[in-house]
Tab-separated table of C-alpha atoms in Angstrom:
chain	number	residue	atom	x	y	z
I	1	MET	CA	15.955	-14.406	-29.861
I	2	SER	CA	15.080	-11.529	-27.512
I	3	LYS	CA	16.106	-11.643	-23.897
I	4	PRO	CA	13.385	-11.733	-21.230
I	5	LYS	CA	12.587	-8.338	-19.791
I	6	ARG	CA	14.302	-7.783	-16.478
I	7	ALA	CA	12.004	-6.948	-13.579
I	8	ALA	CA	12.457	-3.492	-12.140
I	9	GLN	CA	14.064	-3.339	-8.738
I	10	ARG	CA	11.838	-2.220	-5.884
I	11	TRP	CA	13.214	-0.778	-2.674
I	12	VAL	CA	10.787	-0.244	0.217
I	13	CYS	CA	11.305	1.617	3.502
I	14	GLN	CA	10.440	-0.687	6.383
I	15	ALA	CA	9.522	2.271	8.597
I	16	CYS	CA	7.072	4.253	6.454
I	17	GLY	CA	6.478	2.026	3.398
I	18	ALA	CA	7.804	4.527	0.853
I	19	VAL	CA	8.961	2.972	-2.449
I	20	SER	CA	12.138	4.123	-4.230
I	21	SER	CA	14.103	3.001	-7.271
I	22	GLY	CA	17.334	2.375	-5.387
I	23	TRP	CA	18.944	2.007	-1.984
I	24	PHE	CA	19.481	5.008	0.282
I	25	GLY	CA	21.150	5.129	3.666
I	26	LYS	CA	18.424	7.483	4.879
I	27	CYS	CA	14.836	7.273	3.699
I	28	PRO	CA	13.912	10.415	1.693
I	29	SER	CA	10.365	10.331	3.114
I	30	CYS	CA	10.663	9.662	6.865
I	31	GLU	CA	14.452	10.159	7.215
I	32	ALA	CA	14.911	6.813	8.983
I	33	TRP	CA	18.422	5.339	8.709
I	34	ASN	CA	19.136	1.868	7.256
I	35	SER	CA	15.447	1.096	6.791
I	36	ILE	CA	15.310	0.588	3.001
I	37	GLU	CA	15.361	-3.021	1.775
I	38	GLN	CA	14.895	-4.627	-1.607
I	39	GLU	CA	11.685	-6.542	-2.237
I	40	LEU	CA	10.465	-8.750	-5.040
I	41	PRO	CA	8.451	-6.880	-7.676
I	42	PRO	CA	4.715	-7.511	-7.779
I	43	PRO	CA	3.465	-10.012	-10.400
I	44	ASN	CA	2.368	-8.781	-13.829
I	45	PRO	CA	-1.349	-8.103	-14.333
I	46	GLY	CA	-3.207	-11.316	-15.121
I	47	GLU	CA	-0.565	-13.552	-13.557
I	48	ARG	CA	-1.131	-15.300	-10.252
I	49	PRO	CA	0.704	-18.026	-8.396
I	50	ALA	CA	-0.508	-21.562	-8.433
I	51	GLY	CA	-3.044	-22.385	-5.746
I	52	SER	CA	-6.689	-21.972	-4.940
I	53	SER	CA	-8.256	-18.676	-3.956
I	54	VAL	CA	-11.755	-18.587	-2.530
I	55	VAL	CA	-14.224	-15.867	-3.555
I	56	VAL	CA	-17.217	-15.527	-1.238
I	57	ALA	CA	-20.316	-13.354	-1.548
I	58	SER	CA	-20.732	-10.670	1.093
I	59	THR	CA	-23.930	-12.301	2.387
I	60	ASP	CA	-22.137	-15.631	2.873
I	61	ALA	CA	-19.233	-13.866	4.581
I	62	GLN	CA	-21.643	-12.367	7.116
I	63	THR	CA	-23.012	-15.862	7.787
I	64	GLN	CA	-19.490	-17.116	8.471
I	65	VAL	CA	-18.904	-14.269	10.920
I	66	ASP	CA	-22.157	-14.949	12.772
I	67	SER	CA	-21.308	-18.663	13.056
I	68	GLN	CA	-18.173	-17.778	15.061
I	69	PRO	CA	-19.274	-15.590	17.973
I	70	ARG	CA	-16.909	-13.342	19.890
I	71	ARG	CA	-14.943	-14.794	22.765
I	72	PRO	CA	-15.423	-12.764	25.972
I	73	CYS	CA	-12.487	-12.751	28.366
I	74	GLY	CA	-14.520	-12.202	31.514
I	75	LEU	CA	-13.292	-8.640	32.112
I	76	ALA	CA	-16.266	-6.452	31.219
I	77	GLU	CA	-14.091	-3.371	30.681
I	78	VAL	CA	-11.844	-5.188	28.188
I	79	ASP	CA	-14.807	-6.703	26.360
I	80	ARG	CA	-16.406	-3.251	26.180
I	81	VAL	CA	-13.362	-1.743	24.450
I	82	LEU	CA	-13.032	-4.705	22.068
I	83	GLY	CA	-16.712	-4.479	21.133
I	84	GLY	CA	-17.914	-7.595	22.959
I	85	GLY	CA	-14.844	-9.815	23.064
I	86	LEU	CA	-12.118	-11.217	20.833
I	87	VAL	CA	-13.092	-11.976	17.248
I	88	PRO	CA	-11.869	-15.392	16.008
I	89	GLY	CA	-8.961	-14.911	13.613
I	90	SER	CA	-8.227	-11.354	14.741
I	91	VAL	CA	-4.876	-9.937	15.845
I	92	VAL	CA	-4.882	-7.361	18.665
I	93	LEU	CA	-1.903	-5.166	19.532
I	94	LEU	CA	-1.706	-3.890	23.125
I	95	GLY	CA	0.685	-1.008	23.812
I	96	GLY	CA	1.603	1.000	26.872
I	97	PRO	CA	4.535	2.403	28.848
I	98	PRO	CA	6.738	0.055	30.913
I	99	GLY	CA	5.301	-0.971	34.262
I	100	ILE	CA	1.769	0.232	33.503
I	101	GLY	CA	0.308	-3.278	33.881
I	102	LYS	CA	0.066	-4.742	30.375
I	103	SER	CA	1.186	-8.234	31.426
I	104	THR	CA	-1.074	-8.116	34.478
I	105	LEU	CA	-4.061	-7.200	32.322
I	106	LEU	CA	-3.334	-9.965	29.825
I	107	LEU	CA	-2.896	-12.631	32.496
I	108	GLN	CA	-6.223	-11.727	34.099
I	109	ALA	CA	-7.882	-11.748	30.673
I	110	SER	CA	-6.152	-15.028	29.781
I	111	VAL	CA	-7.518	-16.913	32.754
I	112	GLY	CA	-11.002	-15.662	31.887
I	113	LEU	CA	-10.590	-16.927	28.323
I	114	ALA	CA	-9.222	-20.233	29.609
I	115	ARG	CA	-12.330	-20.776	31.739
I	116	ARG	CA	-14.741	-19.955	28.910
I	117	THR	CA	-13.233	-20.906	25.544
I	118	GLY	CA	-10.479	-23.475	26.041
I	119	ILE	CA	-6.691	-23.514	25.969
I	120	VAL	CA	-4.846	-20.193	26.059
I	121	LEU	CA	-1.152	-20.261	25.143
I	122	TYR	CA	0.765	-17.438	26.854
I	123	ALA	CA	4.252	-17.068	25.362
I	124	SER	CA	6.623	-14.705	27.157
I	125	GLY	CA	9.845	-13.557	25.558
I	126	GLU	CA	10.815	-11.349	28.498
I	127	GLU	CA	10.320	-13.557	31.574
I	128	SER	CA	10.885	-17.154	32.564
I	129	ILE	CA	8.063	-19.587	33.274
I	130	ALA	CA	8.781	-19.308	37.006
I	131	GLN	CA	8.410	-15.520	36.898
I	132	VAL	CA	5.149	-15.660	34.970
I	133	GLY	CA	3.873	-18.419	37.245
I	134	SER	CA	4.673	-16.337	40.303
I	135	ARG	CA	2.600	-13.477	38.923
I	136	CYS	CA	-0.254	-15.900	38.163
I	137	ALA	CA	-0.227	-17.025	41.780
I	138	ARG	CA	-0.276	-13.429	43.056
I	139	LEU	CA	-3.159	-12.524	40.756
I	140	ALA	CA	-5.052	-15.770	41.412
I	141	ALA	CA	-4.964	-16.293	37.643
I	142	SER	CA	-3.988	-19.953	37.465
I	143	HIS	CA	-5.992	-22.477	35.445
I	144	LYS	CA	-5.292	-25.832	33.871
I	145	ASN	CA	-6.172	-24.469	30.415
I	146	LEU	CA	-3.747	-21.548	30.739
I	147	LEU	CA	-0.429	-22.813	29.330
I	148	LEU	CA	2.783	-20.849	29.846
I	149	MET	CA	5.954	-20.938	27.797
I	150	ALA	CA	9.145	-18.866	27.737
I	151	GLU	CA	10.284	-18.711	24.116
I	152	GLN	CA	11.686	-16.099	21.749
I	153	ARG	CA	11.486	-18.066	18.492
I	154	ILE	CA	8.171	-17.326	16.829
I	155	GLU	CA	8.318	-20.583	14.851
I	156	GLU	CA	8.398	-22.582	18.081
I	157	VAL	CA	5.506	-20.581	19.552
I	158	LEU	CA	3.359	-21.196	16.483
I	159	ALA	CA	4.384	-24.871	16.398
I	160	GLN	CA	3.169	-25.312	19.982
I	161	ALA	CA	-0.073	-23.531	19.111
I	162	THR	CA	-0.569	-25.743	16.054
I	163	ASP	CA	-0.017	-28.874	18.165
I	164	ARG	CA	-2.846	-27.747	20.471
I	165	ILE	CA	-5.123	-27.314	17.452
I	166	ARG	CA	-4.302	-30.847	16.280
I	167	GLY	CA	-4.618	-32.242	19.795
I	168	ALA	CA	-6.245	-35.515	20.748
I	169	ALA	CA	-9.993	-35.938	20.833
I	170	GLY	CA	-11.567	-34.567	23.970
I	171	GLN	CA	-8.911	-31.909	24.439
I	172	PRO	CA	-10.241	-28.347	24.799
I	173	PRO	CA	-9.875	-26.212	21.669
I	174	LEU	CA	-7.261	-23.505	21.376
I	175	GLY	CA	-8.973	-20.305	22.488
I	176	ALA	CA	-6.242	-17.707	22.012
I	177	VAL	CA	-2.503	-17.112	21.660
I	178	ILE	CA	-0.775	-14.293	23.550
I	179	VAL	CA	2.753	-13.101	22.743
I	180	ASP	CA	4.549	-10.835	25.229
I	181	SER	CA	6.108	-9.005	23.470
I	182	VAL	CA	6.627	-8.539	19.726
I	183	GLN	CA	9.947	-6.742	20.318
I	184	THR	CA	11.453	-9.738	22.153
I	185	VAL	CA	10.600	-12.569	19.746
I	186	TYR	CA	12.285	-13.202	16.423
I	187	SER	CA	12.018	-15.313	13.315
I	188	THR	CA	14.811	-17.734	12.416
I	189	ALA	CA	14.090	-17.056	8.725
I	190	GLN	CA	15.290	-13.450	9.069
I	191	ASP	CA	18.611	-11.964	10.040
I	192	GLY	CA	19.013	-9.381	12.753
I	193	LEU	CA	18.395	-9.049	16.452
I	194	PRO	CA	14.908	-9.184	18.004
I	195	GLY	CA	13.175	-5.840	17.885
I	196	ASN	CA	14.604	-4.479	14.639
I	197	ILE	CA	12.325	-3.452	11.812
I	198	THR	CA	12.812	-6.583	9.726
I	199	GLN	CA	12.185	-8.952	12.620
I	200	ILE	CA	9.072	-7.109	13.843
I	201	ARG	CA	7.617	-7.217	10.361
I	202	ALA	CA	8.382	-10.919	9.896
I	203	VAL	CA	7.032	-11.914	13.317
I	204	THR	CA	3.816	-9.933	12.905
I	205	SER	CA	3.224	-11.334	9.421
I	206	GLN	CA	3.528	-14.897	10.714
I	207	LEU	CA	1.148	-14.200	13.590
I	208	VAL	CA	-1.416	-12.639	11.248
I	209	ALA	CA	-1.170	-15.579	8.833
I	210	PHE	CA	-1.608	-18.058	11.709
I	211	ALA	CA	-4.652	-16.223	13.096
I	212	LYS	CA	-6.405	-15.954	9.727
I	213	HIS	CA	-5.691	-19.544	8.717
I	214	HIS	CA	-6.762	-21.238	11.959
I	215	GLY	CA	-9.383	-18.746	13.164
I	216	VAL	CA	-7.637	-18.264	16.514
I	217	PRO	CA	-7.401	-14.772	18.050
I	218	VAL	CA	-3.880	-13.545	18.762
I	219	VAL	CA	-2.948	-10.788	21.226
I	220	VAL	CA	0.482	-9.156	20.943
I	221	VAL	CA	2.144	-6.762	23.379
I	222	GLY	CA	4.071	-3.841	21.900
I	223	HIS	CA	6.561	-1.447	23.473
I	224	VAL	CA	6.166	2.322	23.203
I	225	THR	CA	8.679	5.098	22.650
I	226	LYS	CA	9.394	8.071	24.919
I	227	ASP	CA	6.635	10.138	23.307
I	228	GLY	CA	4.057	7.382	23.842
I	229	GLN	CA	3.974	6.041	20.264
I	230	LEU	CA	4.184	2.342	19.496
I	231	ALA	CA	7.768	1.316	18.794
I	232	GLY	CA	8.544	-0.175	15.406
I	233	PRO	CA	7.311	0.549	11.887
I	234	ARG	CA	3.854	1.957	11.224
I	235	LEU	CA	3.282	-1.187	9.202
I	236	LEU	CA	2.849	-3.002	12.527
I	237	GLU	CA	-0.362	-1.079	13.253
I	238	HIS	CA	-1.640	-1.583	9.708
I	239	LEU	CA	-1.239	-5.360	9.851
I	240	VAL	CA	-3.233	-5.936	13.031
I	241	ASP	CA	-7.014	-5.679	13.408
I	242	ALA	CA	-7.138	-3.696	16.653
I	243	VAL	CA	-4.705	-1.447	18.512
I	244	LEU	CA	-5.329	-0.960	22.239
I	245	SER	CA	-3.576	1.605	24.404
I	246	PHE	CA	-3.173	1.029	28.141
I	247	GLU	CA	-2.565	4.364	29.844
I	248	GLY	CA	-2.160	5.636	33.363
I	249	ASP	CA	-0.330	7.930	35.717
I	250	GLU	CA	2.444	6.738	37.999
I	251	GLU	CA	1.077	8.948	40.777
I	252	ARG	CA	-2.417	7.441	40.534
I	253	ALA	CA	-3.732	3.903	40.582
I	254	THR	CA	-6.226	4.540	37.768
I	255	ARG	CA	-5.588	2.792	34.450
I	256	LEU	CA	-7.397	3.527	31.188
I	257	LEU	CA	-7.830	1.177	28.229
I	258	ARG	CA	-8.646	2.746	24.856
I	259	ALA	CA	-8.850	1.519	21.272
I	260	THR	CA	-7.077	3.635	18.667
I	261	LYS	CA	-8.008	1.174	15.911
I	262	ASN	CA	-10.709	-1.483	15.863
I	263	ARG	CA	-11.949	-3.149	12.712
I	264	PHE	CA	-14.717	-4.950	14.597
I	265	GLY	CA	-16.011	-2.273	16.936
I	266	SER	CA	-15.991	1.341	18.043
I	267	THR	CA	-12.865	3.258	18.961
I	268	GLN	CA	-14.773	5.537	21.341
I	269	GLU	CA	-15.202	3.111	24.245
I	270	LEU	CA	-13.182	3.432	27.446
I	271	GLY	CA	-12.220	0.825	30.029
I	272	VAL	CA	-11.311	1.985	33.544
I	273	PHE	CA	-9.287	-0.049	36.052
I	274	GLU	CA	-7.651	0.455	39.418
I	275	MET	CA	-4.219	-1.060	40.052
I	276	ARG	CA	-4.064	-2.884	43.385
I	277	GLY	CA	-1.688	-5.285	45.071
I	278	ASP	CA	-3.656	-8.302	43.835
I	279	GLY	CA	-4.005	-7.052	40.271
I	280	LEU	CA	-6.337	-4.821	38.302
I	281	ARG	CA	-9.841	-4.178	39.565
I	282	GLU	CA	-12.547	-3.043	37.173
I	283	ILE	CA	-14.264	0.248	37.950
I	284	ALA	CA	-17.841	-0.224	36.809
I	285	ASN	CA	-18.844	3.322	37.770
I	286	PRO	CA	-15.895	5.604	36.933
I	287	SER	CA	-17.896	8.793	37.553
I	288	GLU	CA	-17.820	8.152	41.295
I	289	ALA	CA	-14.074	7.520	41.130
I	290	PHE	CA	-13.283	10.776	39.335
I	291	LEU	CA	-15.593	13.129	41.177
I	292	THR	CA	-14.272	14.790	44.319
I	293	HIS	CA	-16.758	14.620	47.174
I	294	ARG	CA	-16.986	17.872	49.057
I	295	GLU	CA	-19.302	18.999	51.811
I	296	ALA	CA	-19.343	22.550	50.375
I	297	PRO	CA	-18.919	23.859	46.803
I	298	ALA	CA	-15.426	25.030	45.867
I	299	ILE	CA	-14.442	28.185	44.054
I	300	GLY	CA	-13.226	27.542	40.507
I	301	SER	CA	-14.812	24.099	40.194
I	302	CYS	CA	-17.537	22.821	37.874
I	303	VAL	CA	-18.769	19.298	37.056
I	304	THR	CA	-19.473	18.329	33.464
I	305	ALA	CA	-20.796	15.254	31.659
I	306	THR	CA	-18.808	13.821	28.769
I	307	LEU	CA	-19.314	10.711	26.672
I	308	GLU	CA	-16.740	7.969	26.184
I	309	GLY	CA	-18.394	5.815	23.561
I	310	SER	CA	-21.697	4.622	25.009
I	311	ARG	CA	-20.714	5.491	28.584
I	312	PRO	CA	-21.508	8.841	30.228
I	313	LEU	CA	-18.714	10.086	32.452
I	314	LEU	CA	-18.885	12.886	35.015
I	315	LEU	CA	-15.664	14.837	35.484
I	316	GLU	CA	-14.661	17.838	37.536
I	317	VAL	CA	-13.018	20.843	35.859
I	318	GLN	CA	-10.963	23.158	38.055
I	319	ALA	CA	-9.705	26.639	37.161
I	320	LEU	CA	-7.447	29.106	38.936
I	321	LEU	CA	-6.781	32.711	37.947
I	322	ALA	CA	-3.793	34.670	39.279
I	323	ALA	CA	-2.245	38.055	38.683
I	324	SER	CA	0.113	38.054	35.727
I	325	PHE	CA	3.561	39.603	35.787
I	326	GLY	CA	4.479	39.974	32.143
I	327	ASN	CA	2.888	37.907	29.401
I	328	PRO	CA	-0.180	36.026	30.743
I	329	ARG	CA	0.256	32.263	30.871
I	330	ARG	CA	-2.267	29.647	29.781
I	331	THR	CA	-1.571	26.328	31.456
I	332	CYS	CA	-4.074	23.512	31.008
I	333	VAL	CA	-4.069	19.782	31.700
I	334	GLY	CA	-6.739	17.693	29.992
I	335	VAL	CA	-8.129	20.616	27.935
I	336	ASP	CA	-7.195	21.820	24.453
I	337	PRO	CA	-5.190	25.063	24.937
I	338	ILE	CA	-6.470	26.521	21.656
I	339	ARG	CA	-10.067	25.990	22.697
I	340	LEU	CA	-9.288	27.457	26.117
I	341	ALA	CA	-8.040	30.674	24.481
I	342	MET	CA	-11.239	30.843	22.430
I	343	LEU	CA	-13.442	30.412	25.518
I	344	MET	CA	-11.591	33.183	27.342
I	345	ALA	CA	-12.142	35.544	24.402
I	346	VAL	CA	-15.863	34.687	24.400
I	347	LEU	CA	-15.993	35.260	28.156
I	348	ASP	CA	-14.468	38.703	27.721
I	349	ARG	CA	-16.577	39.836	24.754
I	350	HIS	CA	-20.013	38.344	25.534
I	351	ALA	CA	-20.046	37.996	29.342
I	352	GLY	CA	-18.237	41.154	30.398
I	353	LEU	CA	-15.573	39.319	32.447
I	354	PHE	CA	-12.108	40.541	31.483
I	355	VAL	CA	-9.673	37.705	32.175
I	356	LEU	CA	-7.250	38.047	29.261
I	357	ASP	CA	-4.661	39.850	31.399
I	358	GLN	CA	-4.424	37.093	34.038
I	359	ASP	CA	-2.616	33.763	34.323
I	360	VAL	CA	-5.134	30.962	33.821
I	361	PHE	CA	-4.634	27.387	35.021
I	362	VAL	CA	-7.190	24.707	34.070
I	363	ASN	CA	-7.103	21.061	35.144
I	364	VAL	CA	-9.361	18.031	34.698
I	365	VAL	CA	-9.388	15.998	37.903
I	366	GLY	CA	-8.249	12.385	37.663
I	367	GLY	CA	-5.876	12.762	34.736
I	368	MET	CA	-8.678	12.541	32.172
I	369	ARG	CA	-8.900	14.559	28.972
I	370	LEU	CA	-11.941	16.442	27.684
I	371	SER	CA	-12.010	16.191	23.911
I	372	GLU	CA	-15.616	16.947	22.944
I	373	PRO	CA	-17.047	20.478	22.707
I	374	ALA	CA	-19.756	19.574	25.233
I	375	SER	CA	-17.313	20.484	28.016
I	376	ASP	CA	-17.017	24.134	26.880
I	377	LEU	CA	-19.647	25.431	29.298
I	378	ALA	CA	-18.081	23.738	32.332
I	379	VAL	CA	-14.625	25.156	31.532
I	380	LEU	CA	-16.063	28.638	31.087
I	381	LEU	CA	-18.043	28.479	34.351
I	382	ALA	CA	-14.998	27.243	36.277
I	383	ILE	CA	-12.986	30.233	34.992
I	384	ALA	CA	-15.839	32.617	35.834
I	385	SER	CA	-16.105	31.133	39.326
I	386	SER	CA	-12.419	31.697	39.984
I	387	HIS	CA	-12.590	35.219	38.570
I	388	ARG	CA	-15.614	36.181	40.708
I	389	ARG	CA	-14.274	34.217	43.694
I	390	GLN	CA	-17.712	32.716	44.096
I	391	PRO	CA	-18.607	29.031	43.920
I	392	LEU	CA	-21.366	27.697	41.724
I	393	ALA	CA	-24.650	26.717	43.304
I	394	PRO	CA	-24.445	23.373	45.177
I	395	GLY	CA	-25.149	20.272	43.083
I	396	THR	CA	-24.650	22.039	39.716
I	397	ILE	CA	-23.536	20.250	36.576
I	398	ALA	CA	-23.092	21.996	33.223
I	399	PHE	CA	-22.504	20.882	29.658
I	400	GLY	CA	-22.891	22.536	26.270
I	401	GLU	CA	-20.943	23.770	23.266
I	402	ILE	CA	-20.113	27.485	23.022
I	403	GLY	CA	-19.944	29.378	19.744
I	404	LEU	CA	-17.869	32.437	18.969
I	405	THR	CA	-20.980	34.615	19.067
I	406	GLY	CA	-21.617	33.617	22.682
I	407	GLU	CA	-24.561	31.300	22.002
I	408	LEU	CA	-24.932	27.836	23.541
I	409	ARG	CA	-25.401	24.910	21.196
I	410	PRO	CA	-27.120	21.626	22.154
I	411	VAL	CA	-24.987	18.497	22.420
I	412	PRO	CA	-25.932	14.924	21.503
I	413	ARG	CA	-27.419	12.489	24.008
I	414	SER	CA	-28.319	15.098	26.610
I	415	GLU	CA	-30.795	12.649	28.125
I	416	THR	CA	-28.032	10.156	28.946
I	417	ARG	CA	-25.904	12.862	30.560
I	418	VAL	CA	-28.770	14.151	32.700
I	419	GLN	CA	-29.676	10.648	33.882
I	420	GLU	CA	-26.091	9.991	34.963
I	421	ALA	CA	-26.017	13.295	36.853
I	422	ALA	CA	-29.271	12.504	38.614
I	423	ARG	CA	-28.050	9.051	39.566
I	424	LEU	CA	-25.058	10.581	41.363
I	425	GLY	CA	-27.164	13.111	43.228
I	426	LEU	CA	-26.533	16.302	41.209
I	427	LYS	CA	-29.777	18.277	41.394
I	428	ARG	CA	-29.217	21.256	39.077
I	429	VAL	CA	-28.413	20.723	35.410
I	430	LEU	CA	-27.380	23.739	33.332
I	431	LEU	CA	-27.587	23.015	29.613
I	432	PRO	CA	-28.223	24.798	26.303
I	433	ALA	CA	-31.785	25.743	25.436
I	434	ALA	CA	-33.418	23.297	23.054
I	435	PRO	CA	-36.593	23.399	20.959
I	436	LYS	CA	-39.790	22.920	22.941
I	437	GLN	CA	-40.320	19.393	21.671
I	438	ALA	CA	-36.780	18.307	22.626
I	439	ALA	CA	-37.029	19.946	26.054
I	440	ARG	CA	-40.394	18.300	26.662
I	441	ALA	CA	-39.027	14.896	25.611
I	442	LEU	CA	-36.124	15.318	28.027
I	443	LYS	CA	-38.456	16.110	30.917
I	444	ASP	CA	-40.739	13.200	30.032
I	445	SER	CA	-37.776	10.797	30.064
I	446	LEU	CA	-36.843	11.986	33.562
I	447	ASP	CA	-40.435	11.602	34.737
I	448	SER	CA	-40.516	8.039	33.395
I	449	LEU	CA	-37.492	7.239	35.564
I	450	HIS	CA	-39.035	9.027	38.551
I	451	LEU	CA	-36.264	11.647	38.433
I	452	GLY	CA	-38.301	14.646	37.334
I	453	ALA	CA	-38.971	15.865	40.855
I	454	SER	CA	-35.344	15.540	42.006
I	455	VAL	CA	-33.615	17.239	39.038
I	456	GLU	CA	-33.964	20.902	38.087
I	457	LEU	CA	-33.253	21.673	34.442
I	458	ARG	CA	-32.014	25.190	33.701
I	459	PHE	CA	-31.830	26.158	30.043
I	460	ALA	CA	-29.620	29.012	28.801
I	461	ARG	CA	-29.308	30.485	25.329
I	462	THR	CA	-26.193	32.596	25.776
I	463	VAL	CA	-23.041	32.655	27.868
I	464	ALA	CA	-24.340	35.599	29.879
I	465	GLU	CA	-27.523	33.700	30.772
I	466	ALA	CA	-25.535	30.617	31.753
I	467	ILE	CA	-23.340	32.596	34.165
I	468	GLU	CA	-26.412	34.252	35.691
I	469	LEU	CA	-28.184	30.906	36.191
I	470	GLY	CA	-25.037	29.151	37.423
I	471	PHE	CA	-24.471	31.542	40.320
I	472	ALA	CA	-28.139	32.195	41.152
């Protein structure tokens, strides 16, 4: 009688997911220490555990999604980034540096959910109920459907949430569960202190299983490391449906909410807030907040129009050139340094402005970052303005992509950018030349909004033409 075949051992790194045939103190792939653990081998092909699995056609799945609409939280900026609100059964991970306002944002969103959808269970593993309640009072975020609990055992948190689902008739439904934070809660089924790799994986898996089974959205707060990355294994980001990043500058009150992963919406949207004593205030028109209002044009300054998802955003680019003593420096904040070096080479070769021997400093006002090529023309004009020590014409805004041959390339959604500039009172728009039909359509759209008489469109084909029109 032959012995049953022994299953091969499987060792998996909890940090990067790499699979090895044995245990190592340091993972050969990511070099993380003490992160390799043994796991059960996968079942043989054709075998499956006892139970019932449901197979649904894609058309029926879409019907199920439509029958459960999104749950807006009342904060338009948060709903914009999420794609319209929380999706039932989804798990959202919110990360950000300490003290940036993650708990404040979630409490303000929680009270909005409590007013609209039902009970919201807010479980804090870092603060007591009295501390969370004090913040609710300061933010005016108290509501009878917003339930607070201070608990670090994930089983107890999920048990309380399940009790609310099975509540008595007439009780509001469970609208959402919020856990603050995943590094402070732990599972009693696993060994180790809260925050280690095994515990984070176990806690997140239980939260995902709860959300999918009951159709209740779950929001989890995650800590970040010194370099701004989410703490814990990369598996944490793979398990959740959306990853939000709450950013800001300690020297400014502006806070930015972005989505780095979103299975149910775009990752290009941006939410803008202002931190105040009574909480976060939404900034519905961030262009006005980022633009510096001056009575006279400034040397080395140019306004550009960038797109953050569906929202046009006007930002000011500033440049300063100084005499170099030794190797010229290239210091930029909010601009890609490699692209800056390319633009300076184009400026030297195709515009006749030699700036390669000078120190160049470029900054985007407000702590924002320009990532799309449409900002090339504004950066180049700001450098040219500082070099010539001459400001651009009053009310000028510029956008366009620059090629290595010195030509200007059109950018998408120019109409939206021009309309936003006109709404804020910028009268002269410098943009790449477009085909006659596209240029005519742009002018017709401005005339339909009664903006054609107040906005002057200046088209340029090359860098040299753009500089001539910008300072004329």
